[in-house]
Coordinates of C-alpha atoms in Angstrom, one line a residue:
Chain A
M245 CA 90.1 75.7 95.3
K246 CA 88.4 78.9 96.2
V247 CA 89.9 82.1 94.7
D248 CA 90.8 83.6 98.1
E249 CA 92.4 80.3 99.3
L250 CA 94.4 80.4 96.1
E251 CA 95.5 84.0 96.7
I252 CA 96.6 83.2 100.3
S253 CA 98.5 80.2 99.1
C254 CA 100.1 82.1 96.3
V255 CA 101.2 84.9 98.6
T256 CA 102.8 82.3 101.0
L257 CA 104.4 80.3 98.3
R258 CA 105.6 83.3 96.1
R259 CA 109.1 83.4 97.5
P260 CA 109.9 79.7 97.5
L261 CA 108.6 79.7 93.9
L262 CA 110.8 82.6 93.1
A263 CA 113.8 80.7 94.7
Y264 CA 113.0 77.7 92.6
L265 CA 112.7 79.6 89.4
F266 CA 115.8 81.6 90.2
A267 CA 117.7 78.3 90.7
L268 CA 116.5 77.2 87.3
C269 CA 117.1 80.2 85.2
G270 CA 119.8 82.1 87.2
D271 CA 118.4 85.5 86.5
Y272 CA 116.4 87.3 89.2
H273 CA 114.3 89.4 86.8
Q274 CA 113.5 86.6 84.5
A275 CA 112.5 84.5 87.6
E276 CA 110.2 87.2 88.7
D277 CA 108.5 87.2 85.3
L278 CA 108.2 83.4 85.3
V279 CA 106.6 83.5 88.8
Q280 CA 104.0 85.9 87.6
E281 CA 103.2 83.6 84.7
T282 CA 103.0 80.6 86.9
M283 CA 100.6 82.3 89.3
L284 CA 98.5 83.4 86.3
I285 CA 98.3 79.9 85.0
A286 CA 97.6 78.5 88.6
S287 CA 94.8 81.0 88.9
Q288 CA 93.3 79.9 85.5
K289 CA 93.7 76.2 86.3
R290 CA 92.7 76.3 90.1
E291 CA 89.8 74.0 89.3
H292 CA 92.4 71.2 88.4
Y293 CA 94.0 71.4 91.8
F294 CA 93.0 68.7 94.4
P295 CA 93.2 69.9 97.9
E296 CA 94.8 66.7 99.0
A297 CA 97.9 67.4 96.9
D298 CA 100.8 69.6 98.0
F299 CA 100.0 73.0 96.6
G300 CA 103.6 74.0 96.5
A301 CA 104.6 70.8 94.5
W302 CA 101.6 71.7 92.1
L303 CA 102.8 75.2 91.7
R304 CA 106.4 74.0 91.0
A305 CA 105.1 71.6 88.4
I306 CA 103.5 74.5 86.6
A307 CA 106.6 76.7 87.0
R308 CA 108.8 73.9 85.5
N309 CA 106.5 73.7 82.5
V310 CA 106.5 77.5 82.2
W311 CA 110.3 77.4 82.2
K312 CA 110.3 74.5 79.7
R313 CA 107.9 76.4 77.5
E314 CA 110.2 79.5 77.7
L315 CA 113.2 77.4 76.5
A316 CA 111.1 75.8 73.8
K317 CA 110.4 79.2 72.4
R318 CA 114.1 79.7 72.1
G319 CA 114.5 76.2 70.5
K320 CA 116.2 74.7 73.5
R321 CA 115.5 71.2 74.8
P322 CA 114.9 70.7 78.5
G323 CA 117.3 68.5 80.4
N324 CA 116.4 65.6 82.6
V325 CA 114.1 67.0 85.3
E326 CA 113.5 63.8 87.4
L327 CA 116.8 63.4 89.1
A328 CA 116.7 66.2 91.5
D329 CA 113.0 66.2 92.2
D330 CA 113.6 64.5 95.6
L331 CA 115.6 67.5 96.6
V332 CA 113.4 70.0 95.2
D333 CA 110.6 69.6 97.5
Y334 CA 112.9 70.1 100.5
L335 CA 114.9 73.0 99.2
F336 CA 111.9 75.0 98.2
S337 CA 109.6 74.3 101.0
S338 CA 107.7 77.4 102.2
D339 CA 109.1 76.7 105.8
H340 CA 112.5 78.1 104.6
Y341 CA 111.0 81.3 103.2
E342 CA 108.8 82.6 106.0
E343 CA 108.1 86.3 105.4
E344 CA 109.0 88.0 108.7
R345 CA 112.2 86.0 109.0
W346 CA 113.2 86.7 105.5
E347 CA 112.7 90.5 105.8
E348 CA 114.7 90.5 109.0
E349 CA 117.5 88.5 107.5
K350 CA 117.4 90.6 104.4
A351 CA 117.8 93.8 106.3
A352 CA 120.7 92.4 108.2
L353 CA 122.2 91.2 104.9
A354 CA 122.0 94.6 103.4
R355 CA 123.8 96.1 106.3
C356 CA 126.5 93.3 106.2
M357 CA 126.9 93.7 102.4
S358 CA 127.6 97.4 102.8
R359 CA 130.4 96.5 105.1
L360 CA 132.1 94.1 102.8
P361 CA 135.4 95.2 101.3
E362 CA 134.7 96.8 97.8
K363 CA 136.8 93.9 96.2
D364 CA 134.4 91.3 97.5
R365 CA 131.3 93.3 96.7
G366 CA 132.7 93.6 93.2
I367 CA 132.9 89.9 92.7
I368 CA 129.4 89.3 94.2
R369 CA 127.9 92.0 92.0
G370 CA 129.8 90.5 89.0
H371 CA 128.3 87.1 89.6
F372 CA 124.8 88.1 90.7
N373 CA 124.1 91.3 88.9
E374 CA 126.2 91.0 85.8
G375 CA 125.7 87.4 85.2
K376 CA 129.5 86.5 85.1
S377 CA 130.8 83.2 85.7
Y378 CA 133.7 82.8 88.1
A379 CA 136.0 82.4 85.1
E380 CA 134.7 85.7 83.5
I381 CA 135.2 87.5 86.9
A382 CA 138.8 86.2 87.1
A383 CA 139.5 87.2 83.5
S384 CA 138.1 90.7 84.0
G385 CA 139.9 91.3 87.2
G386 CA 143.2 89.8 86.1
R387 CA 143.0 87.0 88.8
T388 CA 143.1 83.3 88.9
L389 CA 140.0 81.1 88.9
S390 CA 141.1 79.6 92.3
W391 CA 141.3 83.2 93.6
V392 CA 137.8 84.0 92.7
K393 CA 136.6 80.7 94.2
V394 CA 138.3 81.3 97.5
R395 CA 137.3 85.0 97.7
M396 CA 133.7 84.4 96.8
F397 CA 133.4 81.6 99.4
R398 CA 135.1 83.8 102.2
A399 CA 132.9 86.7 101.3
R400 CA 129.7 84.8 101.3
K401 CA 130.7 83.0 104.6
A402 CA 131.6 86.4 106.1
L403 CA 128.1 87.6 105.1
F404 CA 126.4 84.6 106.5
D405 CA 128.3 85.0 109.9
C406 CA 127.7 88.7 110.0
V407 CA 123.9 88.1 109.4
Q408 CA 123.8 85.6 112.2
R409 CA 125.6 87.9 114.6
S410 CA 123.3 90.7 113.7
L411 CA 120.2 88.5 114.2
R412 CA 121.5 87.3 117.6
T413 CA 122.1 91.0 118.6
M414 CA 118.6 92.0 117.6
K415 CA 117.2 89.1 119.5
R416 CA 119.2 90.0 122.6
E417 CA 118.1 93.6 122.3
R418 CA 114.5 92.6 121.9
G419 CA 114.8 90.4 125.0
S420 CA 116.3 93.2 127.1
V421 CA 113.5 95.8 126.2
Chain B
M11 CA 137.7 67.0 103.0
S12 CA 137.3 69.9 105.5
E13 CA 134.0 71.3 106.6
D14 CA 134.8 74.6 104.8
A15 CA 135.8 72.7 101.6
R16 CA 132.5 70.9 101.6
S17 CA 130.6 74.2 102.1
Q18 CA 132.5 75.6 99.2
Q19 CA 131.5 72.7 97.0
L20 CA 127.8 73.4 97.9
M21 CA 128.2 77.1 97.0
L22 CA 129.9 76.2 93.8
L23 CA 127.1 73.8 93.0
A24 CA 124.5 76.3 93.6
D25 CA 126.4 79.0 91.5
G26 CA 126.8 76.5 88.7
E27 CA 130.5 76.3 88.9
L28 CA 131.0 72.5 89.3
S29 CA 131.7 70.0 86.5
P30 CA 129.0 67.5 85.8
E31 CA 131.1 64.7 87.5
E32 CA 131.6 66.9 90.6
E33 CA 127.9 67.7 90.6
A34 CA 126.9 64.1 90.5
K35 CA 129.2 63.4 93.5
V36 CA 127.7 66.3 95.5
A37 CA 124.2 65.3 94.6
E38 CA 125.0 61.8 96.1
E39 CA 126.2 63.5 99.2
L40 CA 123.1 65.6 99.5
R41 CA 120.8 62.5 99.3
A42 CA 122.8 60.8 101.9
S43 CA 123.1 63.8 104.4
G44 CA 120.4 65.9 106.0
S45 CA 122.9 68.4 107.2
R46 CA 124.2 68.9 103.7
R47 CA 120.7 69.6 102.5
E48 CA 120.2 72.1 105.3
E49 CA 123.3 73.8 104.3
L50 CA 122.3 73.9 100.6
V51 CA 119.0 75.5 101.8
R52 CA 121.0 78.1 103.5
I53 CA 123.1 78.7 100.5
T54 CA 120.0 78.8 98.2
R55 CA 118.3 81.3 100.5
Q56 CA 121.4 83.5 100.6
R57 CA 121.7 83.4 96.8
L58 CA 118.1 84.6 96.4
M59 CA 118.5 87.2 99.1
I60 CA 121.7 88.7 97.5
A61 CA 119.9 88.7 94.0
E62 CA 116.9 90.4 95.6
L63 CA 118.9 93.1 97.2
L64 CA 121.1 93.7 94.2
A65 CA 118.1 93.7 91.8
K66 CA 116.3 96.3 93.9
E67 CA 119.5 98.2 94.7
E68 CA 118.9 98.0 98.4
I69 CA 122.6 98.0 99.2
P70 CA 124.4 101.3 99.5
A71 CA 127.2 100.8 97.1
T72 CA 128.8 102.2 94.0
K73 CA 126.6 101.6 90.9
S74 CA 127.8 99.0 88.4
A75 CA 128.1 100.3 84.9
T76 CA 126.5 97.2 83.5
S77 CA 123.3 97.8 81.7
R78 CA 120.1 96.2 82.6
A79 CA 120.0 94.4 79.2
A80 CA 123.4 92.8 80.0
V81 CA 122.1 91.7 83.4
Q82 CA 119.0 90.2 81.8
A83 CA 121.3 88.3 79.4
R84 CA 122.7 86.0 82.0
P85 CA 122.3 82.4 80.8
A86 CA 121.8 79.6 83.4
R87 CA 125.1 77.9 83.5
S88 CA 124.6 75.3 86.1
A89 CA 124.3 71.8 84.9
Y90 CA 123.0 70.9 88.4
W91 CA 120.2 73.4 88.0
R92 CA 119.7 72.1 84.6
L93 CA 118.9 68.7 86.1
L94 CA 116.4 70.5 88.3
G95 CA 114.8 72.2 85.4
T96 CA 116.5 72.5 82.1
V97 CA 119.2 73.7 79.9
A98 CA 120.7 77.2 79.7
A99 CA 119.0 80.4 78.5
A100 CA 119.7 82.0 75.1
V101 CA 121.7 85.1 75.8
L102 CA 120.5 87.3 73.0
L103 CA 116.8 86.2 73.1
V104 CA 116.5 87.1 76.7
A105 CA 118.3 90.3 76.3
G106 CA 116.0 91.1 73.4
L107 CA 113.0 90.1 75.5
Y108 CA 113.8 92.7 78.1
L109 CA 114.8 95.3 75.7
A110 CA 111.6 95.0 73.9
R111 CA 109.7 96.1 77.1
G112 CA 111.2 99.6 77.0
P113 CA 112.8 101.6 79.7
A114 CA 113.0 99.9 83.0
K115 CA 111.1 101.2 86.1
D116 CA 112.1 99.1 89.0
P117 CA 109.7 99.7 91.8
S118 CA 111.7 99.1 94.9
D119 CA 110.2 98.1 98.2
L120 CA 111.3 100.5 101.0
S121 CA 109.3 98.9 103.7
N122 CA 111.1 98.3 107.0
A123 CA 109.9 95.3 108.9
T124 CA 112.7 95.6 111.5
D125 CA 112.6 97.4 114.7
I126 CA 115.5 99.6 113.8
V127 CA 115.9 102.6 111.4
V128 CA 117.2 101.4 108.0
R129 CA 119.2 103.7 105.8
R130 CA 119.1 103.4 102.0
T131 CA 120.6 105.1 99.0
L132 CA 118.3 105.0 96.0
R133 CA 119.3 104.7 92.4
D134 CA 119.2 108.5 91.9
G135 CA 121.3 109.2 95.0
T136 CA 118.4 110.1 97.2
E137 CA 119.2 109.0 100.8
V138 CA 116.3 107.7 102.8
S139 CA 116.1 106.7 106.5
L140 CA 113.1 104.4 107.1
A141 CA 111.5 104.2 110.4
P142 CA 110.5 100.9 111.8
G143 CA 107.3 99.7 110.4
V144 CA 107.3 102.1 107.4
R145 CA 105.7 100.8 104.3
A146 CA 106.8 102.7 101.1
M147 CA 107.9 102.0 97.6
A148 CA 110.4 103.8 95.4
L149 CA 108.7 104.0 92.0
G150 CA 111.6 105.5 90.1
E151 CA 111.6 108.3 87.5
D152 CA 108.5 110.3 86.3
V153 CA 109.9 111.9 83.1
E154 CA 106.7 113.7 82.4
R155 CA 106.7 115.7 85.6
N156 CA 110.5 116.1 85.7
I157 CA 110.7 113.9 88.7
R158 CA 113.8 111.7 89.2
Q159 CA 112.4 109.7 92.1
V160 CA 108.9 109.1 93.1
I161 CA 108.4 107.5 96.6
R162 CA 105.0 106.2 97.5
L163 CA 104.5 106.4 101.2
D164 CA 101.9 103.9 102.4
S165 CA 102.4 104.4 106.1
G166 CA 104.8 105.6 108.7
Q167 CA 107.7 108.0 108.6
I168 CA 110.5 108.5 106.1
N169 CA 113.4 110.9 106.3
V170 CA 114.7 112.0 102.8
R171 CA 117.9 113.8 101.9
T172 CA 118.0 114.6 98.2
P173 CA 121.1 115.8 96.6
K174 CA 120.8 118.8 94.3
S175 CA 120.3 117.6 90.7
M176 CA 122.2 119.4 87.9
S177 CA 119.3 118.7 85.6
G178 CA 116.8 120.4 88.0
T179 CA 114.8 117.3 88.5
A180 CA 112.9 116.8 91.8
C181 CA 112.2 114.1 94.3
R182 CA 108.6 113.5 95.3
I183 CA 106.9 111.6 98.1
Q184 CA 103.1 111.0 97.6
T185 CA 100.5 109.0 99.6
P186 CA 97.7 106.9 98.1
E187 CA 95.3 109.8 98.7
G188 CA 97.3 112.1 96.4
L189 CA 99.0 114.2 99.2
W190 CA 102.5 115.0 98.0
V191 CA 105.7 116.8 98.9
E192 CA 108.4 117.6 96.4
T193 CA 111.9 119.1 96.6
L194 CA 114.8 119.9 94.4
G195 CA 117.5 119.3 97.0
T196 CA 117.0 119.4 100.7
T197 CA 116.3 117.3 103.8
F198 CA 112.9 116.7 105.3
A199 CA 110.9 114.1 107.1
A200 CA 107.5 113.0 105.8
T201 CA 104.9 111.0 107.9
R202 CA 101.6 109.6 106.6
T203 CA 99.3 109.4 109.4
F204 CA 95.5 109.6 110.2
E205 CA 93.5 112.4 111.9
N206 CA 90.0 112.4 113.1
E207 CA 87.5 115.4 113.6
N208 CA 88.9 116.0 117.1
G209 CA 92.5 116.4 115.8
E210 CA 93.6 113.0 117.3
R211 CA 96.2 111.3 115.4
D212 CA 97.4 107.7 114.9
M213 CA 99.3 105.7 112.2
D214 CA 96.5 103.2 112.4
A215 CA 93.2 104.6 111.2
K216 CA 91.3 101.9 113.0
K217 CA 92.4 103.3 116.3
L218 CA 90.6 106.5 115.8
A219 CA 86.9 107.2 116.2
G220 CA 84.7 109.4 114.0
L221 CA 85.5 110.7 110.5
V222 CA 89.2 109.8 109.8
T223 CA 91.3 111.5 107.1
A224 CA 94.8 110.8 106.0
V225 CA 97.3 113.5 106.5
L226 CA 100.9 114.0 105.5
L227 CA 103.0 115.8 108.1
I228 CA 106.3 117.4 106.8
N229 CA 109.2 118.6 108.8
V230 CA 111.8 120.6 106.8
M231 CA 115.4 120.3 108.1
E232 CA 117.2 122.1 105.2
G233 CA 116.3 124.0 102.1
E234 CA 112.7 124.3 101.0
V235 CA 109.9 121.9 99.9
R236 CA 106.6 122.3 98.0
A237 CA 103.6 120.3 99.1
G238 CA 100.0 120.0 98.2
S239 CA 97.3 117.5 97.5
A240 CA 95.2 116.6 94.4
G241 CA 92.6 119.2 94.1
A242 CA 94.4 121.7 96.3
Q243 CA 96.7 124.6 95.7
E244 CA 100.4 124.0 96.6
A245 CA 102.3 125.7 99.4
R246 CA 105.9 126.0 100.3
S247 CA 107.8 125.5 103.5
K248 CA 111.4 126.4 104.5
A249 CA 114.0 124.8 106.9
G250 CA 112.9 124.8 110.5
S251 CA 109.1 124.8 109.7
S252 CA 106.6 122.0 109.6
M253 CA 103.5 121.6 107.6
K254 CA 100.4 119.4 107.4
V255 CA 98.9 118.4 104.1
V256 CA 95.3 117.3 104.1
P257 CA 93.3 116.1 101.1
G258 CA 91.4 118.8 99.1
E259 CA 88.0 118.4 97.7
L260 CA 88.2 117.2 94.2
P261 CA 85.8 118.3 91.5
Q262 CA 85.7 114.7 90.5
I263 CA 86.4 111.5 92.4
T264 CA 87.8 108.9 89.8
H265 CA 89.2 105.4 90.1
K266 CA 92.7 106.7 91.2
D267 CA 91.2 108.7 94.1
L268 CA 89.5 105.6 95.5
G269 CA 91.0 103.2 98.0
K270 CA 91.4 99.4 97.5
W271 CA 88.3 97.7 96.3
Q272 CA 87.2 94.8 98.5
V273 CA 84.5 92.2 98.2
T274 CA 82.0 92.7 101.1
S275 CA 81.3 90.1 103.5
W276 CA 77.5 90.5 103.3
G277 CA 77.3 89.3 99.6
N278 CA 78.0 86.2 97.9
P279 CA 81.8 85.2 97.2
A280 CA 83.5 87.1 94.4
S281 CA 87.0 87.6 93.2
L282 CA 88.3 91.1 92.4
T283 CA 91.3 92.2 90.4
V284 CA 92.3 95.7 89.6
M285 CA 94.1 95.9 86.2
N286 CA 95.2 98.8 84.1
D287 CA 93.6 99.6 80.8
P288 CA 96.5 99.0 78.3
F289 CA 95.3 101.9 76.1
T290 CA 94.3 104.5 78.6
G291 CA 96.2 103.4 81.7
E292 CA 93.0 103.8 83.8
G293 CA 92.1 101.3 86.4
V294 CA 89.7 98.4 85.5
L295 CA 88.0 96.2 88.0
A296 CA 87.8 92.6 86.8
I297 CA 85.1 90.9 88.9
A298 CA 84.4 87.2 88.8
L299 CA 81.1 85.9 90.4
P300 CA 81.5 82.1 90.8
G301 CA 77.7 81.8 91.2
T302 CA 78.1 80.4 94.7
G303 CA 76.6 81.6 98.1
K304 CA 73.2 81.9 99.5
A305 CA 72.7 85.7 99.4
D306 CA 70.8 87.3 96.5
K307 CA 73.7 89.5 95.6
S308 CA 77.5 90.1 95.5
A309 CA 79.0 93.4 96.4
M310 CA 82.3 95.2 96.4
G311 CA 83.2 98.5 97.9
S312 CA 86.0 101.1 98.1
T313 CA 86.7 103.8 100.7
L314 CA 87.3 107.3 99.7
G315 CA 89.7 108.1 102.6
R316 CA 87.7 111.1 103.3
A317 CA 84.1 112.5 103.2
V318 CA 83.0 113.9 99.8
K319 CA 79.9 116.0 99.3
P320 CA 78.2 114.4 96.3
G321 CA 77.6 116.5 93.2
K322 CA 75.2 115.6 90.3
T323 CA 76.2 112.1 89.0
F324 CA 78.0 108.9 89.5
E325 CA 79.2 107.5 86.2
S326 CA 81.0 104.4 85.1
L327 CA 81.3 101.9 82.2
I328 CA 80.4 98.3 82.7
C329 CA 80.7 95.1 80.6
A330 CA 79.3 91.8 81.8
K331 CA 79.4 88.2 80.4
A332 CA 77.6 85.3 81.9
K333 CA 79.1 81.9 82.1
E334 CA 76.0 80.4 80.5
K335 CA 74.5 82.0 77.4
K336 CA 70.9 81.4 78.6
I337 CA 71.6 83.5 81.8
E338 CA 72.8 86.4 79.6
Q339 CA 69.4 86.9 78.0
S340 CA 67.9 88.3 81.1
G341 CA 70.8 90.7 81.7
L342 CA 72.5 91.6 85.0
K343 CA 70.9 93.8 87.7
V344 CA 73.3 96.3 89.2
A345 CA 72.9 98.9 91.9
V346 CA 75.3 101.5 93.2
G347 CA 75.5 102.0 97.0
F348 CA 76.9 105.0 98.9
Q349 CA 77.9 105.1 102.5
T350 CA 77.5 108.6 103.9
Q351 CA 77.9 110.0 107.3
N352 CA 74.0 109.6 107.5
G353 CA 73.9 105.9 106.6
Y354 CA 73.8 103.7 103.6
Y355 CA 71.9 104.6 100.4
E356 CA 71.4 102.4 97.4
S357 CA 70.4 103.4 93.9
T358 CA 67.5 101.7 92.0
L359 CA 68.5 98.6 89.9
R360 CA 69.9 99.1 86.5
Q361 CA 69.6 96.3 84.0
V362 CA 73.0 95.8 82.2
R363 CA 72.7 93.7 79.0
A364 CA 75.5 91.2 78.5
G365 CA 78.5 91.4 76.1
A366 CA 79.1 95.0 75.5
W367 CA 80.5 98.1 77.3
Q368 CA 77.6 100.3 78.5
S369 CA 77.1 103.3 80.7
L370 CA 76.2 102.8 84.5
S371 CA 75.1 106.1 85.8
V372 CA 73.2 107.3 88.9
D373 CA 71.7 110.7 89.5
L374 CA 72.9 111.8 92.9
T375 CA 70.3 114.6 93.2
G376 CA 67.4 112.1 92.7
S377 CA 64.9 111.1 95.3
D378 CA 64.9 107.3 94.4
F379 CA 67.5 105.9 96.8
K380 CA 66.7 103.3 99.3
C381 CA 67.9 103.5 102.9
Q382 CA 67.1 102.3 106.3
K383 CA 65.1 105.4 107.2
T384 CA 62.5 104.7 104.3
G385 CA 62.3 101.1 105.2
W386 CA 64.4 100.3 102.2
A387 CA 61.8 101.9 99.9
Y388 CA 63.2 103.7 96.9
K389 CA 62.2 107.3 98.0
A390 CA 65.1 108.8 99.8
Q391 CA 67.5 111.6 98.8
L392 CA 71.1 111.1 99.2
V393 CA 72.0 112.9 102.5
G394 CA 75.5 113.6 103.9
S395 CA 79.0 113.2 102.5
V396 CA 80.0 110.1 100.8
T397 CA 82.8 108.0 102.4
E398 CA 82.4 104.7 100.5
I399 CA 81.1 103.5 97.1
Y400 CA 79.7 100.1 96.5
L401 CA 78.8 98.0 93.4
I402 CA 76.1 95.6 94.0
F403 CA 75.3 92.8 91.5
Y404 CA 71.9 91.2 92.2
T405 CA 72.5 87.7 90.8
Q406 CA 73.2 84.1 92.1
N407 CA 74.7 83.1 88.7
A408 CA 78.3 83.0 87.5
W409 CA 79.4 86.3 85.7
S410 CA 82.5 87.9 84.5
I411 CA 82.2 91.6 84.9
H412 CA 84.6 94.5 84.0
V413 CA 84.0 98.1 85.4
K414 CA 86.0 101.2 84.5
G415 CA 85.7 105.0 84.3
V416 CA 84.4 105.2 87.9
S417 CA 83.6 108.9 88.5
L418 CA 81.7 110.7 91.2
S419 CA 81.1 114.4 90.8
T420 CA 81.5 116.5 93.9
A421 CA 79.7 119.6 95.1
T422 CA 82.7 121.7 96.2
A423 CA 85.3 123.3 94.1
P424 CA 89.1 122.9 94.9
K425 CA 90.4 124.9 97.8
P426 CA 93.9 125.2 99.3
T427 CA 94.4 122.8 102.2
V428 CA 98.0 122.9 103.1
Q429 CA 98.3 124.3 106.5
K430 CA 101.7 125.7 107.4
R431 CA 102.7 125.7 110.9
V432 CA 106.1 126.6 112.5
R433 CA 105.6 125.2 115.9
A434 CA 108.0 122.5 116.7
A435 CA 105.3 120.5 118.3
E436 CA 103.9 119.8 114.8
A437 CA 106.9 117.9 113.7
P438 CA 106.3 114.3 113.4

């Protein structure tokens, strides 16, 4: 694979790869570091890639090994990685992470997040930003686990609906211009 | 089970909040149902989007007191995701890993790809309104210069409202050309645009004819700002006034003053990466010539963003290694090219021996450049102001080359270039 082709592919597949590694490690910052390492290895090993193969799958294979190695450094054993592979290709396909659509949705999500009640933003921040489990959020807020589950679901559903509304409005406005 | 209950199960699965038994059950469902998989994609996307927004603090909200180290310390809890990848992370090790990196500098992308104005509050409290199409990056604190927030404006318009800081630290907007505006507490709009010799402006440099220069337009709504450019004196501007900052002539053009380096289309294929020297922090070009292509050379160039009168010398350091040892024996032939307003000029060939850093210098006052006017004979003087610099490697073999310390001396001394205007028409 030529260097420029590799660069283009890596740019297109960066976000799906980030999504994959974020799903694996659950930590955004760490996932970003693992993506960088994966890209570096892919660049060094580009001669080993056969154009007939799915480049995304090849990158994910490297990413999985990078993550395994990261765990090995800490003396942890990787679990069974085969079971969910059939889902992985579908979940982290680049079709779902197209740049323009992503940025549009992200801008809408940012606006929707700022409109969420502080209580809901608090549990979302607790889970995503502070790495708390639902049980830890419940304990720190003096709530039950069920309350957190329901509240989290409603907040995330509200965000999704709000984003969809916002995107529809934008589309309509664009159409009317 | 209701639709909402099913959706909730998927969210819990993605968040790692299901028991192994529940996970196995949901995983079965996912295999059987395309719509469930679609929904999991939606949830997975939303998870990453939320994490991305929170990590880059792109949502106006009260800040969490949680430290970065604690954020990093999150272990992966989901057994489901463990099936995808592996087991949970070690809390202390991860925290240690990040703490060992020193203070965090979170570059935050401020680009606005939407067609509406987006408002954001940055970590230091600075409020920015981002015009559609703006490309900018919040680079965070610059302790040495007593700046609490540096924003790099790559293109478009950004409106800034900076709260007054008790510690007296400033907020600064700068462009890749080194044009800057700084304030301690005020409201202003800054626009990076391009201007040609006739004074015509456009956000897209390609749409302008003639010699094009990047300019920074500033419109002050409240308080006072200071502005300037590398190599020029600074000027101040108060509320109700506007100013234009243009690049000053630098005594020396160095790597940081150059635009992005790019491989030319008229040479053989090459790859180019710009790295930072870990010791000096200066830019290093890492060039890989794969040894493919039919031309007799590979070349890469960088645009200065303005025309610079050449001084006495071009200097740089170069280190080259060939893929095959026997190729190294004959060394690497290198030339330096200069695009001026009068045409393209190229220095005589320099022989670089392999394996060690050595100086690559060109006397800019000499009469041994080749150009079209001399029929490509090495007997021309460099005429006109330089707008682009090229490195040309005359080889068809595979080489790995590093270039650093690029420096072009200029003929003119720094002069003030900030032009104050108080006409409203000047406002972006």
